[in-house]
Structure formats: C-alpha cells, structure tokens
Amino acid sequence: MTALNSTQVSAEMARLRARARRRMLLSRVFTYLVGILIAIWVLAPLWFIASMALTTPETVRSYPKSVLPFIPFSFETMRFFLQSRGIVPGVINSVLVAVITLILSTLIAAPAGYATSRYIFRGRDAFRLSILAVRAFPVVILSIPLAVTFINLGIFDQVYSLALMHTALTLPTTVLVIGSVFASIPYELEEAAQVFGCTPAQAFRRVVLPLVLPGIAAAAIFTFVMSWNEVFAATVLTVQNRTLPAQVLVSLQQSPEPYKFAGGFFMLLPSVIFIFVIRKYLFNMWGQITK
Amino acid sequence: MSEIKIENVTKRFGSFTAVNNVSLTITDHEFMVLLGPSGCGKTTLLRAVAGLGMADEGRISIGGKDVTYLPPRERRISMVFQSYAIFPHMNVFDNIAFGLTMQKLPRAEIQTRVRQAAELLHIEQMLDRYPSKMSGGQRQRVAVARAIAMQSQVLLMDEPLSNLDALLRLEMRAELKRLLAELGATTIYVTHDQIEAMSMGDRIAVMRDGIIEQVNTPTTVYDYPANQFIGGFIGTPPMNFLMGQVQRRDGSVVVQLGDHSVAPKPEMASLLAGYDGKPIILGIRAESMETLASPAGDALMACVLVVEPLGSQNLLTVAFGAHRIKVSTHPSFETRADADVWLRFPADKIRWIDPEAKRTLYPK
C-alpha cells in the first residue's frame, strides 16, 4: 500500500517537474525569440546598408535590389563616395570637432562627475538639473541664436566653435556616465588608502584613478561618437567647414544612391565599433551590474 | 605605550548629534568593544579616532599624543573596514603591502612582513590572486592581513565580521580573538552583535543615542546591566522585565508581583524601602530562574505558552497575569504548552530597576 503510494507520489512529482521544465523552456524560447526579433529590427538596415556600400555602383542602382549581399564584392561604391567633393575635408573636420569635444567634455565632466557623486554640497541638485536642462531644449532652439552669437563674435563656421556646441550637448551624458563611474568606486577605498598612509591626493591617484580610467575612457569614446553623429547643430553652425554628417546631409538630395549607401555605411561604422567596445560601461550607466 | 584617550568628544551631522560628549579611555593592549544598535554613534566615534571624520568638540589622544585634528596617516593606526575596502586593482600581495609601500620600507622588509601577515591568516597561497577571484571570507582575511602587516600599536575594526555568513563568522571570531591577543595591539572593535562583543572584548562600552551607557567587562555588563536598555540589549533571550510593587510589611520589604511576593536581598531592602507603595521593575535573565514541575510554597505559578527545544536548553515562553517571560530550562525538564510550571526567583539574580529613570539600583 505504502509502496504503491510512494510510486504514485513520485510519478506525480515527475509530472510536475516535467511541466515546470517545459514552462521554463517555453519562457526561455520566448525570450530568445523577442531578442532575435529586436536584433533583426536593428541589424537588418545596417546589413542592407553595408551590403549596398560594399558592392559596385551598378548593382546599387539596379532595381529590384538583390537580397544577396556583397555580390559582386567591391570597394567601388566606397571609393566613389570618398572621392566626392567635400568628403575628405568633412572627415577631417568631423574628427577634429569630435576630438576637441572629447577633450573638453572629459576635462569638464571628470571633476563634475566626481563632485556630484562624492560630495553633497549646496546646489548639487540645481547643478545636475542645469546640466540636464541643456538637453531639454531642442538643438534647433539652441543652434540658431548660437549661430547669431557666433557670427557676432566672429567665430562662426569654425571647427572649434562647433566643438564648443558639441561639448555643451554631450556634457549631460558625460557628467552622468562619469559620475556613475565614480559612484561605483566605494569611498571606503579612498579612506582605507588614507588610513594606510596616503594623502587625499595620493589616495585618488593610487586607488581611484586606476579604477575609473576604463570607465572615463568609455565615456570619452561615447562623447566622440555623439559628436561624430551630431548633424543638426553642425549644419546650422558651419558653412564652409562642414563636418561629415552636415556635408552628407546637404548633398543628400542631389546625390545618387551609391553615395547615400556609402555615406551611411561610412558614418555608422565608427559608432557601431566604438559602442560595441564600450557597451558594458553604457549598461553601467543604467545601473546594470556587470562584472 | 599606546593608550587611547577620548575626552568629551562630540560629533554632529547637521542638527543630529551622533556622538554626545563621550569620554572613554582604552588602556594599552586592551581590546575594547563598542557595542550598540545601529545609529548609536559607535562607528562615528571609531571614525573620529581614525581621523576619517574629525570630532567637532573634545580631544582624542593616542599614546599621549593629541591626534584630534591629525589626518589618518599621521595617527599611526591601522584599520579593518566593514566592507573590507581592499583594492580591487591590486593582487593580495600588493594589498597587504600597501601601507608598507607608502612608508617606503625596504623591499626585503616588505616581503617578510607581507608573508608573516599572510601566514597568520592562512592566505599565503593566494598572494598573487586578485580580490575579484576570492570569496568574502578570503577578502576579509586580506583586509585583516593588510591591517596587521602595519604592526601599528593601534588597531581599529569596524564591524569586520558582519558581512560573513553565520558559520564563517563563528569561526573567524575565535581566530581573530586569538590573533589579536597575540599581537597585543590596543584595539577598538565596533559591532552591533552582542554575542561578538561578549565573546571578544576585554571590556565592552555599550552605546545608545550617542552616549556610552556602561563600560565594563563582558560578564559584569551581562550580570549587572547599568539600566534596562542594556539588560534588554545584551543576552539571547534578553533579560525579562516584570512590573511589581514595593510594600513594607512590619519592618521587612517585599515586592508584590500580582499575588506573589518576592523578597529582595537584605542589602537591597533598605534601598527598596524608599520605593514603598511605588512600582518597581524586576529584571531577571531566562536562565536565572528555577523552574519546578510541581507547586512549591515560595514559587510562582505560570502557564506555558510555547516550548522551544534548542538542544542545549529548552526555552519556554510562560505567562502569568499580563506578563510574558522567557525561561530557559535544562533540556531534560519535561513540560508542554498549556501545562503549568512553578518559577522561583533567586534573590541574588534579581536586578531592581527604577521605572522612571530605567536605571538599575545597586547598593552603595
């Protein structure tokens, strides 16, 4: 009797376990399915652009477009794009603006991030809010008065004045990211360093700096990408010295399809690569725990 | 010589007074535990000694030298932090060597001292590992090794065991006690765990609301709590408190607990006589009561509500009148819920507490 009971019980247990396992499998399949869908939604256009950019201009012009990518594989389209008027100076300008923005933004944001994450001071919240407030205004509202101001100051249509604008635009994110990087370093580490013989400055240099450097580098790269991608302010604030996105944007209407695909591909390449490299720090920014 | 002298130290955060005019002397080689519930100011006091949060008022001296306003590095102390605070970008060797490197000691000397410290904590096999690859217990050992490698006369510990799981904590407690006894450094050890305080300290300073309520040896604090708070805070289960009434009867003094009358010790009688007709709190520990299974003339009848067999003892929750108290009995004492038991209160185990001041009364 008991033996029968126990077999019944174990059969029931097995059934329950199998059901639980099935349910778990199902939910995992569902998660992956959604993940794959999102990935396709993001990656398909990138793939399409890449496949068009890396083939011959004739293939790009043909219609209907081939679904099979890279056939025939060729750098012809890219060469055509890069040889178009204003592209090489545009690239140089873009890199210059992005590098100046990166340097300015990091130099300002590192101490600001440290202060907002380490100290509670009068006006801290107002300071954070004012940084964010820059992003609250559409770039269009900021750009046009700024263009007028720049003309009056005689610094309109300059690479460095655009870099100033980009610095203002990227600062909110950079301060937040760098602030979260500092916040992830427990203050107790600095205190421990001080107990074991460091001055506050030495504690910062020997303990905090080595720990935050990768995060700050990530924030700097992110700044670079934001500046590299920024098109609106660049279009308003430059005329002769256009950055690459501004150059591509203004010539978009009159240009042939190979130009568009190659331009798109050329511009998204650095972003995709850099974001991929620093992705774990960007997750950090939203509070996800990463090892 | 490394006596730590804390004189009239006050520390405020805004309008909140975390440490209120505290004085405490920790003698050379002494192991002093600061014990108290969270928010009582014990960590703030420790940090004032460490130099990590300067005192607003008062004076702190270490080994006769006034350190009140010196930065931590000039106080010749070492410290173990609650979160361990070991440096994640350095391996175990560099972590332990950190303080020694800052002192610019010769390489050979650093090598020896790090090895010694690592061996004392049984982590000599892990010197080239990084903290991220170590368990909590191992990191804890690194933190202690880093502190003792300094060979400083003063060791400060801020809840060093509180992040370990129960079993590891038990093991580490004994190991740490032995290690610190060997080192002989003057130690301040902060904890909220009264068992840790009892088991480790030469003396315990019990803190509450920024004030030290009692400083004495663990057994004295346990047996003779200065007030109701300490009796209730130290010990598992905490001391029982019963409200009684003092009555003078033809020259002798008794305390009425409902129908039952308790006779105090003769030396307490005169003190209690002053409370004639007034309420008084009777404090007694769970293990101090005698429990009888059958009626006796001088015993108080109570009804058993819960029996908790704990292996080494049976813990009873009993009720009489409106009172609920905990009584611990020998595990062989047989009873069950809803049964009656008879309790005897040995006069020398009873603490009498003033119900207004909450202070324990002791004969002069």
XYZ file of C-alpha atoms in Angstrom:
655
model
C 0.000 0.000 0.000
C 2.668 2.423 1.037
C 4.856 1.217 -1.795
C 2.060 1.918 -4.254
C 1.532 5.312 -2.697
C 5.158 6.265 -2.961
C 5.331 5.272 -6.624
C 2.192 7.284 -7.263
C 3.701 10.234 -5.444
C 6.969 10.035 -7.321
C 5.118 9.753 -10.651
C 3.140 12.846 -9.731
C 6.353 14.651 -8.756
C 7.955 13.695 -12.046
C 4.949 15.017 -13.927
C 5.064 18.308 -12.062
C 8.773 18.623 -12.616
C 8.390 17.928 -16.328
C 5.696 20.591 -16.553
C 7.852 23.129 -14.733
C 10.748 22.327 -17.026
C 8.524 22.700 -20.085
C 7.280 26.059 -18.861
C 10.821 27.255 -18.211
C 11.924 26.111 -21.655
C 8.954 27.875 -23.212
C 9.690 31.167 -21.476
C 13.317 30.931 -22.480
C 12.374 30.260 -26.096
C 10.074 33.264 -25.955
C 12.827 35.497 -24.526
C 15.219 34.443 -27.250
C 12.561 34.940 -29.902
C 11.946 38.517 -28.787
C 15.697 39.091 -28.577
C 16.182 37.820 -32.110
C 13.329 39.975 -33.415
C 14.798 43.119 -31.844
C 18.225 42.232 -33.169
C 16.840 41.764 -36.687
C 14.932 45.043 -36.428
C 18.171 46.868 -35.617
C 20.603 44.849 -37.689
C 18.649 44.396 -40.936
C 19.008 48.028 -42.083
C 22.669 48.023 -41.057
C 23.206 44.823 -43.025
C 21.371 46.260 -46.009
C 23.424 49.454 -45.972
C 26.656 47.509 -45.573
C 25.787 45.139 -48.411
C 24.979 48.042 -50.723
C 28.063 50.010 -49.754
C 30.387 47.123 -50.441
C 29.349 46.341 -53.977
C 29.603 48.017 -57.356
C 27.641 51.237 -58.044
C 25.815 49.439 -60.898
C 24.417 46.841 -58.524
C 23.291 49.596 -56.174
C 21.456 51.400 -58.968
C 19.764 48.258 -60.293
C 16.199 47.568 -59.308
C 14.859 45.426 -57.676
C 17.736 45.264 -55.208
C 19.445 41.961 -54.716
C 18.773 40.293 -51.385
C 22.090 38.518 -51.581
C 24.669 40.920 -50.223
C 28.177 41.734 -51.315
C 27.665 40.295 -54.825
C 29.778 41.289 -56.553
C 32.019 42.393 -53.669
C 33.726 45.683 -54.474
C 35.058 48.858 -52.884
C 33.938 50.765 -55.973
C 30.962 52.437 -54.244
C 33.024 53.426 -51.228
C 35.742 54.842 -53.470
C 33.155 56.849 -55.366
C 31.810 58.280 -52.109
C 35.183 59.118 -50.615
C 36.245 60.876 -53.809
C 33.146 63.063 -53.882
C 33.577 66.751 -53.222
C 33.845 67.807 -49.539
C 34.020 64.312 -48.111
C 37.700 64.175 -47.125
C 37.674 67.689 -45.574
C 34.406 66.701 -43.929
C 36.021 63.654 -42.360
C 38.934 65.770 -41.155
C 36.566 68.365 -39.699
C 34.450 65.700 -38.048
C 37.452 64.074 -36.436
C 38.769 67.468 -35.287
C 35.430 68.510 -33.795
C 34.979 65.120 -32.141
C 38.473 65.120 -30.653
C 38.172 68.674 -29.305
C 34.731 67.814 -27.929
C 36.082 64.659 -26.335
C 38.926 66.522 -24.630
C 36.816 69.471 -23.434
C 33.921 67.320 -22.344
C 36.087 64.869 -20.400
C 38.110 67.644 -18.749
C 34.940 69.338 -17.551
C 32.924 66.243 -16.771
C 35.533 64.323 -14.758
C 35.719 66.770 -11.839
C 31.985 67.477 -12.130
C 31.191 63.763 -12.041
C 33.493 63.258 -9.067
C 31.915 66.131 -7.169
C 28.319 65.105 -7.842
C 28.983 61.503 -6.861
C 31.213 62.075 -3.817
C 30.001 65.216 -2.115
C 26.663 66.532 -1.020
C 27.011 70.262 -1.487
C 24.650 73.184 -1.597
C 23.228 73.455 -5.109
C 24.175 69.908 -6.149
C 20.692 69.130 -7.397
C 20.412 72.501 -9.122
C 23.739 71.811 -10.793
C 22.609 68.391 -12.008
C 19.352 69.849 -13.230
C 21.038 72.697 -15.083
C 23.273 70.193 -16.846
C 20.276 68.164 -17.901
C 18.321 71.280 -18.839
C 20.616 71.806 -21.823
C 19.212 68.605 -23.246
C 15.668 69.699 -22.541
C 15.826 72.347 -25.286
C 15.715 71.113 -28.838
C 19.020 71.627 -30.604
C 17.218 73.789 -33.131
C 16.325 76.330 -30.448
C 19.889 76.396 -29.220
C 21.556 76.440 -32.614
C 20.040 79.472 -34.266
C 20.668 82.053 -31.506
C 24.057 80.460 -31.072
C 24.763 80.918 -34.776
C 23.921 84.612 -34.427
C 26.136 84.911 -31.360
C 28.960 83.133 -33.127
C 28.639 85.468 -36.121
C 28.781 88.475 -33.782
C 31.807 87.083 -32.006
C 33.414 86.268 -35.334
C 33.789 82.568 -34.568
C 31.029 81.330 -36.879
C 31.822 78.492 -39.269
C 34.803 77.340 -37.222
C 35.657 73.831 -36.169
C 36.371 74.821 -32.577
C 33.161 76.821 -32.142
C 31.155 73.795 -33.267
C 33.191 71.761 -30.800
C 32.016 74.160 -28.068
C 28.421 73.473 -29.055
C 29.030 69.737 -29.102
C 30.675 69.935 -25.687
C 27.566 71.588 -24.294
C 25.411 68.910 -25.912
C 27.467 65.966 -24.712
C 28.201 67.215 -21.177
C 24.966 65.964 -19.597
C 25.624 62.405 -20.665
C 29.325 62.586 -19.899
C 28.771 64.005 -16.423
C 26.178 61.328 -15.716
C 28.317 58.492 -17.026
C 31.495 59.644 -15.299
C 29.520 60.362 -12.141
C 28.199 56.810 -12.137
C 31.715 55.515 -12.742
C 32.961 57.368 -9.650
C 29.909 56.329 -7.675
C 30.748 52.694 -8.395
C 34.057 53.124 -6.534
C 33.273 52.883 -2.799
C 34.513 55.888 -0.843
C 35.802 53.452 1.763
C 38.615 52.575 -0.648
C 39.865 56.155 -0.524
C 39.513 56.173 3.236
C 41.423 52.921 3.517
C 44.214 54.372 1.382
C 44.338 57.401 3.683
C 44.491 55.256 6.806
C 47.352 53.291 5.255
C 49.451 56.367 4.620
C 48.092 58.334 1.652
C 47.241 61.995 1.425
C 43.810 62.528 -0.169
C 45.530 63.313 -3.490
C 47.677 60.189 -3.303
C 44.627 58.116 -2.429
C 42.915 59.430 -5.541
C 45.889 58.771 -7.792
C 46.807 55.327 -6.445
C 43.362 53.878 -5.834
C 40.573 55.774 -7.571
C 42.257 56.742 -10.815
C 43.332 53.244 -11.882
C 39.807 52.019 -11.174
C 37.941 54.740 -13.057
C 40.229 55.094 -16.038
C 38.494 52.472 -18.207
C 35.106 53.998 -17.413
C 36.279 57.507 -18.223
C 37.808 56.245 -21.446
C 34.457 54.707 -22.311
C 32.677 57.982 -21.575
C 35.204 59.807 -23.758
C 34.626 57.416 -26.644
C 30.892 57.805 -26.227
C 31.362 61.573 -26.435
C 33.360 61.098 -29.612
C 30.552 59.044 -31.146
C 27.887 61.566 -30.142
C 29.846 64.385 -31.720
C 30.601 62.281 -34.807
C 26.881 61.582 -35.279
C 25.566 65.040 -34.487
C 24.158 66.631 -37.619
C 21.776 69.461 -36.804
C 23.999 71.902 -34.950
C 26.762 71.057 -37.381
C 24.575 72.037 -40.333
C 23.475 75.319 -38.765
C 26.836 76.388 -37.382
C 29.076 75.623 -40.342
C 29.017 76.617 -43.967
C 32.462 76.121 -45.475
C 33.931 73.912 -42.771
C 31.253 71.268 -42.778
C 31.594 68.102 -40.769
C 30.892 64.810 -42.483
C 27.257 64.393 -41.403
C 26.500 68.007 -42.362
C 28.199 67.532 -45.704
C 26.320 64.317 -46.418
C 23.033 65.828 -45.301
C 23.211 68.881 -47.540
C 24.248 66.907 -50.605
C 21.804 64.080 -49.953
C 19.028 65.347 -52.228
C 21.208 65.702 -55.316
C 23.325 62.623 -54.841
C 22.942 59.201 -56.427
C 22.039 56.111 -54.423
C 25.567 54.649 -54.191
C 26.643 57.908 -52.498
C 23.852 57.601 -49.940
C 24.594 53.989 -49.063
C 28.338 54.501 -48.912
C 27.904 57.662 -46.815
C 25.566 55.915 -44.411
C 27.891 52.974 -44.084
C 30.954 55.139 -43.586
C 29.252 57.129 -40.849
C 27.797 54.274 -38.865
C 30.968 52.199 -38.868
C 32.857 54.048 -36.095
C 29.717 54.328 -33.964
C 28.963 50.636 -34.162
C 32.546 49.631 -33.424
C 33.023 52.055 -30.532
C 29.672 51.344 -28.924
C 30.435 47.648 -29.155
C 33.752 48.167 -27.397
C 32.344 50.236 -24.532
C 28.947 48.555 -24.221
C 29.449 47.268 -20.702
C 30.072 50.789 -19.407
C 26.918 52.012 -21.097
C 24.966 49.263 -19.333
C 26.550 50.513 -16.121
C 25.114 53.893 -16.788
C 21.642 52.463 -16.382
C 22.600 50.752 -13.195
C 23.013 47.258 -14.528
C 25.543 45.259 -12.567
C 28.341 43.999 -14.738
C 31.443 42.146 -13.763
C 52.630 52.892 25.079
C 49.500 53.366 23.065
C 46.684 54.254 25.346
C 43.729 55.796 23.522
C 42.088 58.611 25.388
C 38.777 60.037 24.233
C 37.770 63.130 26.176
C 34.388 64.850 25.879
C 34.124 64.139 22.176
C 31.062 65.424 20.350
C 30.284 64.920 16.684
C 27.286 66.379 14.906
C 25.826 65.908 11.447
C 23.733 68.991 10.838
C 21.332 69.165 13.759
C 21.803 65.485 14.613
C 24.243 64.743 17.418
C 25.802 61.389 16.610
C 28.264 61.333 19.483
C 27.402 63.366 22.555
C 30.187 64.369 24.931
C 31.727 60.908 25.160
C 34.781 60.100 27.244
C 36.470 56.725 27.184
C 39.963 55.501 27.913
C 41.266 52.355 26.285
C 44.338 51.172 28.128
C 47.468 49.870 26.449
C 46.951 46.424 24.814
C 43.290 46.447 25.696
C 40.566 45.028 23.455
C 37.654 47.427 23.736
C 34.360 46.674 22.034
C 31.975 49.472 21.154
C 28.568 47.859 21.173
C 25.218 49.343 20.355
C 22.243 49.251 17.999
C 22.665 50.816 14.568
C 22.671 54.593 14.658
C 24.016 54.765 18.206
C 27.188 56.574 17.164
C 29.684 53.763 17.636
C 31.042 53.896 14.095
C 31.137 57.699 14.201
C 33.237 57.507 17.365
C 35.579 54.977 15.770
C 35.947 57.187 12.691
C 36.794 60.143 14.908
C 39.610 58.048 16.402
C 40.705 57.036 12.899
C 40.636 60.608 11.628
C 38.042 59.864 8.946
C 35.523 62.241 10.486
C 37.023 64.840 12.763
C 35.394 65.444 16.149
C 33.541 68.745 16.492
C 34.459 69.089 20.129
C 36.691 67.297 22.580
C 40.092 65.743 22.395
C 41.453 62.405 21.256
C 44.953 61.278 22.089
C 46.827 58.128 21.146
C 49.855 57.179 23.205
C 49.850 60.583 24.868
C 49.901 62.481 21.563
C 46.967 64.724 20.709
C 45.643 63.467 17.361
C 42.239 65.175 17.380
C 42.869 67.089 14.169
C 45.561 64.979 12.533
C 44.836 63.264 9.213
C 44.562 59.444 9.416
C 48.029 58.802 8.001
C 49.706 60.661 10.878
C 47.936 58.737 13.641
C 49.929 55.508 13.314
C 46.813 53.366 13.306
C 45.548 50.638 11.082
C 42.023 49.693 10.375
C 39.741 46.952 9.107
C 36.667 48.251 7.309
C 33.208 46.763 7.315
C 33.205 46.327 3.539
C 36.876 45.266 3.770
C 37.847 48.082 1.357
C 40.566 46.039 -0.265
C 41.834 47.475 -3.519
C 40.325 45.580 -6.465
C 43.075 46.558 -8.906
C 45.857 45.105 -6.767
C 46.619 41.494 -6.015
C 46.694 40.193 -2.464
C 50.400 40.867 -2.028
C 50.112 44.495 -3.120
C 47.057 44.966 -0.955
C 48.815 43.741 2.161
C 51.952 45.666 1.210
C 50.085 48.904 0.511
C 50.703 50.597 3.858
C 54.290 49.393 3.969
C 54.980 50.700 0.470
C 53.590 54.071 1.488
C 56.079 54.085 4.377
C 58.815 53.408 1.798
C 60.170 50.435 3.692
C 62.959 48.394 2.044
C 61.716 45.707 -0.342
C 63.051 42.812 1.714
C 61.324 44.087 4.829
C 58.033 44.430 2.942
C 58.399 40.889 1.628
C 58.899 39.433 5.094
C 56.111 41.396 6.716
C 53.594 40.561 3.992
C 54.498 36.863 4.242
C 54.166 36.900 8.003
C 50.785 38.587 7.907
C 49.564 36.288 5.135
C 50.682 33.211 7.035
C 48.923 34.329 10.197
C 45.704 34.482 8.207
C 46.392 31.379 6.123
C 46.315 33.198 2.781
C 49.980 32.748 1.861
C 48.874 30.614 -1.112
C 46.855 33.459 -2.602
C 49.356 36.313 -2.721
C 49.142 36.763 -6.485
C 45.367 36.443 -6.699
C 43.027 39.352 -7.299
C 40.180 40.164 -4.895
C 37.508 39.610 -7.551
C 38.531 35.937 -7.634
C 38.130 35.497 -3.879
C 35.275 34.673 -1.531
C 34.001 37.061 1.132
C 35.821 35.173 3.852
C 39.093 35.317 1.950
C 38.741 39.039 1.273
C 38.091 39.511 4.960
C 41.380 37.776 5.674
C 43.190 40.046 3.234
C 41.729 43.091 4.980
C 42.904 41.847 8.366
C 46.323 40.884 6.996
C 46.728 44.357 5.491
C 45.929 45.898 8.865
C 48.256 43.725 10.938
C 51.151 43.980 8.460
C 51.402 47.633 9.518
C 52.361 46.448 13.006
C 50.836 49.575 14.409
C 50.121 49.883 18.094
C 46.500 50.730 17.492
C 44.040 48.625 15.544
C 40.552 49.838 14.695
C 37.903 47.435 13.454
C 34.538 48.488 12.115
C 32.150 45.523 12.163
C 34.730 43.331 10.443
C 32.675 40.148 10.643
C 29.224 41.465 9.831
C 29.420 40.656 6.117
C 30.289 36.998 6.665
C 27.762 34.201 6.860
C 26.943 32.828 10.293
C 29.194 29.787 10.288
C 32.211 31.658 8.934
C 31.620 34.436 11.444
C 31.721 31.957 14.308
C 34.987 30.516 13.056
C 36.579 33.884 12.301
C 35.545 35.261 15.685
C 37.642 32.774 17.604
C 40.529 33.038 15.162
C 40.525 36.811 15.308
C 40.377 36.823 19.091
C 43.419 34.599 19.340
C 45.310 36.550 16.679
C 44.639 39.894 18.311
C 45.615 38.564 21.713
C 48.960 37.505 20.233
C 49.519 40.875 18.567
C 48.678 42.802 21.706
C 47.708 45.955 19.848
C 45.325 48.346 21.534
C 42.099 47.574 19.726
C 38.765 49.275 19.290
C 36.233 46.914 17.797
C 32.838 48.180 16.693
C 29.911 45.787 16.478
C 26.159 45.639 16.870
C 26.327 41.925 17.627
C 26.185 41.459 21.379
C 27.444 37.890 21.190
C 30.524 39.073 19.317
C 31.036 41.777 21.931
C 30.642 39.358 24.822
C 32.933 36.750 23.332
C 35.781 39.000 22.206
C 36.134 42.085 24.335
C 38.306 42.692 27.385
C 35.777 45.393 28.083
C 32.554 46.446 26.399
C 31.354 50.014 26.024
C 27.617 49.931 25.407
C 26.429 52.927 23.400
C 22.995 54.328 22.746
C 21.918 57.626 21.186
C 25.472 58.972 21.108
C 26.172 58.226 24.761
C 28.139 55.470 26.438
C 25.772 53.809 28.884
C 28.153 51.387 30.546
C 31.787 50.328 30.281
C 32.847 47.125 31.918
C 33.940 43.539 31.397
C 31.527 41.357 29.402
C 30.412 39.306 32.401
C 29.805 42.397 34.514
C 27.804 44.049 31.767
C 25.812 40.843 31.387
C 25.211 40.204 35.092
C 24.970 43.786 36.299
C 23.498 45.874 33.486
C 23.513 49.560 34.342
C 19.998 50.044 33.060
C 17.009 48.402 31.466
C 18.221 49.065 27.921
C 21.467 47.156 28.445
C 19.703 44.246 30.134
C 17.342 44.066 27.186
C 20.062 44.516 24.555
C 22.620 42.014 25.785
C 21.842 38.336 26.020
C 19.699 35.951 23.995
C 16.957 35.888 25.051
C 17.077 39.365 26.575
C 16.513 39.956 30.253
C 12.888 39.638 31.403
C 11.285 42.683 32.946
C 8.316 42.431 35.303
C 6.439 45.298 36.867
C 5.980 44.881 40.621
C 5.038 46.997 43.601
C 7.144 47.637 46.677
C 5.437 47.063 50.035
C 6.763 47.497 53.558
C 5.413 44.876 55.906
C 6.265 45.111 59.562
C 9.900 46.062 59.089
C 10.643 43.937 56.012
C 10.307 44.946 52.378
C 8.673 42.747 49.750
C 7.776 43.278 46.105
C 4.329 42.165 45.017
C 4.050 40.555 41.562
C 0.320 40.084 41.411
C -0.467 37.604 44.201
C 3.106 36.520 44.519
C 5.547 38.322 46.760
C 9.289 38.397 46.176
C 11.744 39.112 48.971
C 14.765 41.159 47.861
C 18.298 40.585 49.096
C 18.857 42.116 52.541
C 21.314 44.761 51.204
C 18.692 45.836 48.652
C 15.899 46.070 51.214
C 16.842 49.498 52.546
C 17.224 50.867 49.042
C 13.821 49.494 48.013
C 12.221 50.772 51.204
C 12.371 54.219 49.642
C 10.017 52.981 46.926
C 7.319 51.995 49.430
C 3.974 51.786 47.645
C 5.545 52.621 44.280
C 6.066 50.435 41.227
C 9.428 48.835 40.539
C 10.790 46.794 37.629
C 12.136 43.350 38.384
C 14.732 42.197 35.854
C 15.807 38.592 35.638
C 17.542 36.513 32.994
C 15.899 33.464 31.447
C 18.500 31.094 32.833
C 18.454 32.596 36.346
C 15.057 31.266 37.307
C 14.457 27.902 38.872
C 11.685 26.017 37.143
C 9.694 23.411 39.036
C 7.152 20.974 37.642
C 5.120 20.903 40.830
C 3.851 23.549 43.273
C 6.108 24.905 45.986
C 5.230 27.488 48.607
C 7.687 30.154 47.515
C 7.256 29.584 43.758
C 5.048 31.464 41.352
C 2.650 29.556 39.131
C 2.779 30.278 35.404
C 1.259 28.774 32.325
C 3.494 27.523 29.498
C 2.625 29.085 26.140
C 5.450 27.793 23.948
C 8.197 25.231 24.357
C 11.233 25.649 22.110
C 13.723 22.794 22.426
C 17.103 24.272 21.455
C 19.221 21.230 22.142
C 21.358 22.603 24.932
C 18.312 24.048 26.688
C 14.564 24.301 26.424
C 13.305 27.823 26.025
C 9.843 28.332 27.495
C 7.575 31.274 26.978
C 5.375 31.414 30.032
C 2.541 33.671 31.104
C 1.272 34.800 34.457
C -1.109 37.691 34.857
C -0.394 40.077 31.990
C 3.285 39.114 31.917
C 5.012 37.102 29.223
C 8.512 35.967 30.054
C 11.192 33.673 28.681
C 12.545 30.927 30.870
C 15.299 28.561 29.894
C 15.358 25.128 31.444
C 17.514 22.069 31.297
C 16.616 20.058 28.154
C 15.524 17.183 30.391
C 12.829 19.317 32.027
C 9.594 17.955 30.665
C 6.656 20.176 30.016
C 4.347 21.098 27.162
C 2.238 24.000 26.006
C -0.715 24.800 28.312
C 0.889 22.976 31.242
C 1.612 24.788 34.495
C 5.096 25.364 35.862
C 6.327 27.000 39.073
C 9.075 29.605 38.979
C 11.418 30.602 41.737
C 13.331 33.900 41.577
C 16.691 33.621 43.380
C 17.137 36.898 45.249
C 20.768 37.431 44.164
C 19.865 37.093 40.482
C 17.195 39.762 40.514
C 18.034 43.282 39.302
C 15.793 46.068 40.539
C 15.210 48.877 38.066
C 13.776 52.302 38.752
C 10.725 52.512 36.439
C 11.229 56.213 35.689
C 14.994 56.579 35.294
C 15.257 52.983 33.963
C 18.486 52.750 35.976
C 19.349 49.565 37.807
C 19.547 50.015 41.573
C 22.711 48.767 43.244
C 23.589 49.076 46.928
C 26.301 51.628 47.597
